[in-house]
mmCIF file of C-alpha atoms in Angstrom:
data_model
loop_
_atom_site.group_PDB
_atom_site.id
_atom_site.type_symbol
_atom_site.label_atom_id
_atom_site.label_comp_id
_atom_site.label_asym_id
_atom_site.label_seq_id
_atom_site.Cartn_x
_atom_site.Cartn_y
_atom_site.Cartn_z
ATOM 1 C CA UNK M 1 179.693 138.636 95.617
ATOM 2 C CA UNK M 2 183.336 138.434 97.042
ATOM 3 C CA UNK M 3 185.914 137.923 94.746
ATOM 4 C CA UNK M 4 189.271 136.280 94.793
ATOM 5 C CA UNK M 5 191.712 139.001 93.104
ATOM 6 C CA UNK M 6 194.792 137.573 91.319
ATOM 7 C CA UNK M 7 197.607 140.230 89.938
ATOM 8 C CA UNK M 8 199.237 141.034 87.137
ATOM 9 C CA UNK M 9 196.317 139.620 84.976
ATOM 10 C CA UNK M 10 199.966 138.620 82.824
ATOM 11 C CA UNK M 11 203.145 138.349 83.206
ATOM 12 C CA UNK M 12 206.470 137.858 80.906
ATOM 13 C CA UNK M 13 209.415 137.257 82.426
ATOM 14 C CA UNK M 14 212.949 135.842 81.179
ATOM 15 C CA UNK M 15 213.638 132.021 81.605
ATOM 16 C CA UNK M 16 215.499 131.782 84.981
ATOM 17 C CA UNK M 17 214.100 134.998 86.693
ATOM 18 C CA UNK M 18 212.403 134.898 89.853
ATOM 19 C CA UNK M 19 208.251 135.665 89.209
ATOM 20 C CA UNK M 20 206.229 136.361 92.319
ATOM 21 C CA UNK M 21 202.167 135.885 91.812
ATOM 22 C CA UNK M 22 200.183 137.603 93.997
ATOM 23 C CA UNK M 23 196.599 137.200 95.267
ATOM 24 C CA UNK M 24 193.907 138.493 98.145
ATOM 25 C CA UNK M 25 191.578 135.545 99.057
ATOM 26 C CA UNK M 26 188.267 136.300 100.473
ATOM 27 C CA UNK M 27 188.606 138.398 103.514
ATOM 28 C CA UNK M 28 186.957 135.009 105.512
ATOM 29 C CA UNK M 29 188.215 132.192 104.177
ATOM 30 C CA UNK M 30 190.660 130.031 106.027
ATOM 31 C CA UNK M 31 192.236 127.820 102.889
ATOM 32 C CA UNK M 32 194.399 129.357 100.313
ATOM 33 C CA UNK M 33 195.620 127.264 97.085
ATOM 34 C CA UNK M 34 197.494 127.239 94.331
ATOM 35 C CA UNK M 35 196.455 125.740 91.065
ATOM 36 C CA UNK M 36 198.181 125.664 87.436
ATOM 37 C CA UNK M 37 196.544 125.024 84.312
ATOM 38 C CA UNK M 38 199.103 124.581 80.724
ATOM 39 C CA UNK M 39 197.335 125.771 77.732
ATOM 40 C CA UNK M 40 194.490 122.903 76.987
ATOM 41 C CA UNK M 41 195.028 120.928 79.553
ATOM 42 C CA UNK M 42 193.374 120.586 82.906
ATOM 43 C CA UNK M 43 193.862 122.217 85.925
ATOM 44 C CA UNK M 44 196.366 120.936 88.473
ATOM 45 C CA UNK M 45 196.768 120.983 92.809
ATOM 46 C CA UNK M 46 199.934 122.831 92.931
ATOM 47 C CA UNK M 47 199.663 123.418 97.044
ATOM 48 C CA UNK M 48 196.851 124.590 100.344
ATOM 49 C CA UNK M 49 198.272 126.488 102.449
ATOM 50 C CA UNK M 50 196.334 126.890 106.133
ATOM 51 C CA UNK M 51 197.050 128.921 109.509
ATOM 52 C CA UNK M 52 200.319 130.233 107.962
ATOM 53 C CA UNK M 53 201.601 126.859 106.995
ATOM 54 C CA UNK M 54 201.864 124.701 103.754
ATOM 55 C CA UNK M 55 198.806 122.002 104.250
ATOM 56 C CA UNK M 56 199.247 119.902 100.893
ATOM 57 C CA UNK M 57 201.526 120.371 98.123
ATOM 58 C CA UNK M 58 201.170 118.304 94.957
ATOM 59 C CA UNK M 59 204.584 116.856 93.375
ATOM 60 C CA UNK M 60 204.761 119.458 90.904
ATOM 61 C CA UNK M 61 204.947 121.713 93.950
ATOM 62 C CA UNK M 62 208.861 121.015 94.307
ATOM 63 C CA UNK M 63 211.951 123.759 95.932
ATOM 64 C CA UNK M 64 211.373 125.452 92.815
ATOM 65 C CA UNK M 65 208.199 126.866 94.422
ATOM 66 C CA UNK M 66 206.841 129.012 97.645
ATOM 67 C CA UNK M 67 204.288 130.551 99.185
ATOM 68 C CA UNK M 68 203.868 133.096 101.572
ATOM 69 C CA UNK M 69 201.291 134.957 103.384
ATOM 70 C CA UNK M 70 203.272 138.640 103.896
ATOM 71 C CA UNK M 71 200.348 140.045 105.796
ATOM 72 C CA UNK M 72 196.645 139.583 106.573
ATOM 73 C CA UNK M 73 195.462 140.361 103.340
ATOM 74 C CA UNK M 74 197.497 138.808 100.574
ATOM 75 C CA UNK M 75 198.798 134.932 99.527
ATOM 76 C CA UNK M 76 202.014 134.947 97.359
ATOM 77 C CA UNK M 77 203.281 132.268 94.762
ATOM 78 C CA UNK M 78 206.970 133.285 94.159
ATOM 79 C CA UNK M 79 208.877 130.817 91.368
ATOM 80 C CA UNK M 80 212.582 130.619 90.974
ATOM 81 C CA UNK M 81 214.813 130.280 87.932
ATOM 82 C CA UNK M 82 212.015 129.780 86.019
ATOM 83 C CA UNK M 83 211.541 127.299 82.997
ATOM 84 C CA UNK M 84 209.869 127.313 79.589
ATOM 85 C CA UNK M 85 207.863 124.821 80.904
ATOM 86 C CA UNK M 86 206.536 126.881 83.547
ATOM 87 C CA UNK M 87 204.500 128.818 81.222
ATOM 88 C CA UNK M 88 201.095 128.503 82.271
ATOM 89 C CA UNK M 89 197.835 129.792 84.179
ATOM 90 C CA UNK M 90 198.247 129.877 87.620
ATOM 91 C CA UNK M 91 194.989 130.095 89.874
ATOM 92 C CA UNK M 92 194.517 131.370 93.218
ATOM 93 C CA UNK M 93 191.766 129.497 95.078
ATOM 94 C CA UNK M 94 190.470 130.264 98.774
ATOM 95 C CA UNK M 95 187.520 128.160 100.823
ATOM 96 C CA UNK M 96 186.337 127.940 104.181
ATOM 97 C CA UNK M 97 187.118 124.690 104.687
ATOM 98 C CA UNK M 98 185.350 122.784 101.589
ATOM 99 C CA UNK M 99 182.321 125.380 101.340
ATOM 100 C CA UNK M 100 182.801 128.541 98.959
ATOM 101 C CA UNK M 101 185.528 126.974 97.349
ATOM 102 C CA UNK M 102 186.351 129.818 94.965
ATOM 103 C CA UNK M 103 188.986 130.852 92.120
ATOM 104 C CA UNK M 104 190.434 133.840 91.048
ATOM 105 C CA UNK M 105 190.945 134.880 87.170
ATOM 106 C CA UNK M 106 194.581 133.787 87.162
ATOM 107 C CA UNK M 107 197.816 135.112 86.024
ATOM 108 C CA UNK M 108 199.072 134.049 82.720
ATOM 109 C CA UNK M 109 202.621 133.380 82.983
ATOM 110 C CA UNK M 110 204.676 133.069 80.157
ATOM 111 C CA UNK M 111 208.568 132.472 80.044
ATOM 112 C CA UNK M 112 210.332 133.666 77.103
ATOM 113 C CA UNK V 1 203.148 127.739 67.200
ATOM 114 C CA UNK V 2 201.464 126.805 70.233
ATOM 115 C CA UNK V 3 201.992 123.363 71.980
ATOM 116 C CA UNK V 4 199.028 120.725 71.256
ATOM 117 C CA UNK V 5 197.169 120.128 74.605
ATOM 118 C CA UNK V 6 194.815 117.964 75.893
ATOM 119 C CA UNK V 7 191.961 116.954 73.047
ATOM 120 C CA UNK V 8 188.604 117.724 74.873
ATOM 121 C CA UNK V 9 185.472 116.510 74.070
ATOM 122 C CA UNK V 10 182.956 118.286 72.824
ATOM 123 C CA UNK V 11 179.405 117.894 73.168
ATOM 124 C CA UNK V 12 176.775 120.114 70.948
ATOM 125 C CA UNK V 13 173.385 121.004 71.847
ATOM 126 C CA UNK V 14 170.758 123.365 70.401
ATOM 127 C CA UNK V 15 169.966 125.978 72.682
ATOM 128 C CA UNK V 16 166.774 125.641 74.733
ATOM 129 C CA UNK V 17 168.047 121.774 74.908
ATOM 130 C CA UNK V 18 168.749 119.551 77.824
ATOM 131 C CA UNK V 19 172.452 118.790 77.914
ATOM 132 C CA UNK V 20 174.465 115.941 80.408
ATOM 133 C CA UNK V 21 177.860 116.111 80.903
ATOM 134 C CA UNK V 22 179.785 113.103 82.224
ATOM 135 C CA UNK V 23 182.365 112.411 84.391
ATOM 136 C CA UNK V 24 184.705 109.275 85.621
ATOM 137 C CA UNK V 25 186.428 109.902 88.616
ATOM 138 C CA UNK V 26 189.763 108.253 90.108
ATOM 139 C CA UNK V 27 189.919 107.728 94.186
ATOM 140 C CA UNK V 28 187.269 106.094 95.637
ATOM 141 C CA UNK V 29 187.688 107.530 99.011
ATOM 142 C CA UNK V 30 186.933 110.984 97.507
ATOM 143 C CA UNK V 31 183.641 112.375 99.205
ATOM 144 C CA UNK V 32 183.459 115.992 97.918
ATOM 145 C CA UNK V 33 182.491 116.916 94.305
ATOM 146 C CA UNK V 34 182.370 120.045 92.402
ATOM 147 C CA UNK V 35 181.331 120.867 89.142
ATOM 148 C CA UNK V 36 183.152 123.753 87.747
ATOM 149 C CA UNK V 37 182.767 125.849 83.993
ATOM 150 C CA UNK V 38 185.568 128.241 82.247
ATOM 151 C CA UNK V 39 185.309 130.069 80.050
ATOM 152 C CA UNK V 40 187.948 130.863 77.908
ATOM 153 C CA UNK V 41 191.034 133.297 79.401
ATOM 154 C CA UNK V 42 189.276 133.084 82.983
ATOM 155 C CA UNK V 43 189.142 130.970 86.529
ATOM 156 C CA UNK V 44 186.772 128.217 86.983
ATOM 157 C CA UNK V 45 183.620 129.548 87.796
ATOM 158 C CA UNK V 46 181.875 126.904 90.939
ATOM 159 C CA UNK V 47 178.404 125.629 89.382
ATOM 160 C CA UNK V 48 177.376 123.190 92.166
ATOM 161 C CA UNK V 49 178.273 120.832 94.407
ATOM 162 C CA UNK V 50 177.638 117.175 96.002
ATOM 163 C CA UNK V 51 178.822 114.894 99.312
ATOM 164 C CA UNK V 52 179.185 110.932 98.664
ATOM 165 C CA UNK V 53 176.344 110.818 100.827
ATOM 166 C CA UNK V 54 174.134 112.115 98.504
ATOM 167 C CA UNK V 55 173.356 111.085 94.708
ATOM 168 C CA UNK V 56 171.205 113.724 93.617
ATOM 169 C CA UNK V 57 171.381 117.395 94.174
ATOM 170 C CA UNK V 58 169.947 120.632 91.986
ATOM 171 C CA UNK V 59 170.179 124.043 91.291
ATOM 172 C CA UNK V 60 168.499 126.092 89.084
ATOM 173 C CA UNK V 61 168.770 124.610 85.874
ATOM 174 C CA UNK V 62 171.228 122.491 87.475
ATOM 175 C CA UNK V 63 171.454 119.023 88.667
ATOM 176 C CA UNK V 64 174.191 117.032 90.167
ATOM 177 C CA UNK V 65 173.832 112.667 90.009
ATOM 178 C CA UNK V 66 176.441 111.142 91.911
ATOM 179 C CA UNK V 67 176.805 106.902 91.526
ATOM 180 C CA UNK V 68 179.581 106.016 93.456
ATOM 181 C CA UNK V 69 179.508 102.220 92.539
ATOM 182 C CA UNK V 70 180.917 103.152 89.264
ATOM 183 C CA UNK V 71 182.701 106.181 89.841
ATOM 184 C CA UNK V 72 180.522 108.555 88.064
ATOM 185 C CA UNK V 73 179.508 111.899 87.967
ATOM 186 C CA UNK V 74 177.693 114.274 85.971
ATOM 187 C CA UNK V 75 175.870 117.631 85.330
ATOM 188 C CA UNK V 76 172.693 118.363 83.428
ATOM 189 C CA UNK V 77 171.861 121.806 82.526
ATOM 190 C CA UNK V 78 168.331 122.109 81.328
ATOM 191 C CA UNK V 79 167.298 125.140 78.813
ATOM 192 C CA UNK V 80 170.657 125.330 77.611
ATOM 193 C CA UNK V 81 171.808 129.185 76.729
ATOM 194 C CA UNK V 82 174.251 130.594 74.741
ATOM 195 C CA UNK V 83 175.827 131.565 77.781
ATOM 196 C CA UNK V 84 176.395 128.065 79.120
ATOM 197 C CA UNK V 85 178.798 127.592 75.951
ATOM 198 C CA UNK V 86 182.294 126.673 78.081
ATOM 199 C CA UNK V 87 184.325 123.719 79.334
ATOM 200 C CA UNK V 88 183.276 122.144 82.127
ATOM 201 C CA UNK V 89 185.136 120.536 84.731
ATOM 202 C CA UNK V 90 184.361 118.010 87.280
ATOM 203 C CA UNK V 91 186.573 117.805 90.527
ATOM 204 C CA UNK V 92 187.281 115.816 93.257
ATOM 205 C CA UNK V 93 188.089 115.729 96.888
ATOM 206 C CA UNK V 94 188.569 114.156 100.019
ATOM 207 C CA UNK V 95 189.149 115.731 103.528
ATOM 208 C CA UNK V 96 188.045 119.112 105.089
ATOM 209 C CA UNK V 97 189.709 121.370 102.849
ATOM 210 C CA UNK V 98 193.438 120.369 103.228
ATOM 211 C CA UNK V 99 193.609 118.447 100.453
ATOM 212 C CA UNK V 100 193.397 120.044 96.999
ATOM 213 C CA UNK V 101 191.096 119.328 94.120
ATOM 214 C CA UNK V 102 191.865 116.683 91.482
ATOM 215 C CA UNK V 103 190.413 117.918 88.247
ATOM 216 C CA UNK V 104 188.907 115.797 85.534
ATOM 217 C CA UNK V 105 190.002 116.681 81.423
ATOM 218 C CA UNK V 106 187.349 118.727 81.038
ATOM 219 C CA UNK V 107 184.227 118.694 78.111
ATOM 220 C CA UNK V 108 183.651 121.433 75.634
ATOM 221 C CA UNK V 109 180.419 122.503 75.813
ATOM 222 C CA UNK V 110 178.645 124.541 72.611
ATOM 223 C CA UNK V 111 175.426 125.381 72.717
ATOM 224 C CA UNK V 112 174.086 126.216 68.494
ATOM 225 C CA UNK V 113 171.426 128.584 68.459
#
């Protein structure tokens, strides 16, 4: 079954480096997102992203954030200066359109 | 320590049970509706899936009722298994695909053998 790979599985990083997330969607799928999810708590829309262009982006999704789509193959999440508060799971998600609507198995970011 | 999240609720069944697993969504112009389970440290896993123009829908061993007069979703799992033991989310959508998915809080299900 195709698989939406996320990488690193974790990452540590200093409060106020720049973190880059990366992900492949399914080679077929049109719709890439972002999603975060804070320890216990539900997940959250952080931003779709669609023929090479943002589609939605949530109001957590501020200049803080950005995505990118370097090549054919991968979607990038890339977070300035980060925060303590930025310490979360962030999920890649692809779809074609609403159907196969699928996640990856995150990246656990944590800000020290 | 770490930070106190979101209390879910937690709903306990003995395994070979039925369980139900509800759900109160927000917009009423959503029309897409997923059910999703995690298990802990990993992605939600998709479960199945329902347009506002139905109110029913199944899988194996699940089904899907939608009542949009009130708002409501949720997800029975028949036989219950050890292996359904996760947190379930319901989600919401509107649009083609654009638009992202507005999760619900999520119930802890644990299934006692």
């Amino acid at each position: 079954e195709p698989e939406v790979t996320q990488t690193p599985s974790h990452q540590v990083t200093q409060m106020g480096q720049e973190v880059i997330l990366r992900c492949v969607p399914i080679s077929n799928h049109l719709y890439f997102y972002w999603y975060r999810q804070i320890l216990g708590q539900k997940v959250e829309f952080l931003v779709s992203f669609y023929n090479n262009e943002i589609s939605e982006k949530s109001e957590i999704f501020d200049d803080q954030f950005s995505v990118e789509r370097p090549d054919g193959s991968n979607f990038t999440l890339k977070i300035r200066s980060t925060k303590l508060e930025d310490s979360a799971m962030y999920f890649c998600a692809s779809s074609q359109g609403l159907v196969g609507y699928t996640f990856g198995s995150g990246t656990r970011l944590t800000v020290v | 320590g770490e930070s106190v999240g979101l209390h879910l609720p937690t709903l306990s069944v003995q395994e070979g049970d039925n369980s139900i697993i509800n759900c109160a969504y927000s917009n009423s112009a959503s029309d897409y509706f997923i059910w999703y389970k995690q298990e802990s440290g990993k992605g939600p896993q998709f479960i199945i899936d329902i347009r506002s123009n139905m109110d029913k829908r199944q899988g194996q061993r699940v089904t899907v009722l939608l009542n949009k007069t009130v708002k409501h979703l949720s997800l029975q799992i028949a036989a219950t298994q050890p292996g359904d033991s996760a947190v379930y989310f319901c989600a919401e959508t509107t649009g083609g695909g654009a638009d992202g998915l507005t999760f619900g809080k999520g119930t802890h299900l644990i299934i006692q053998p």
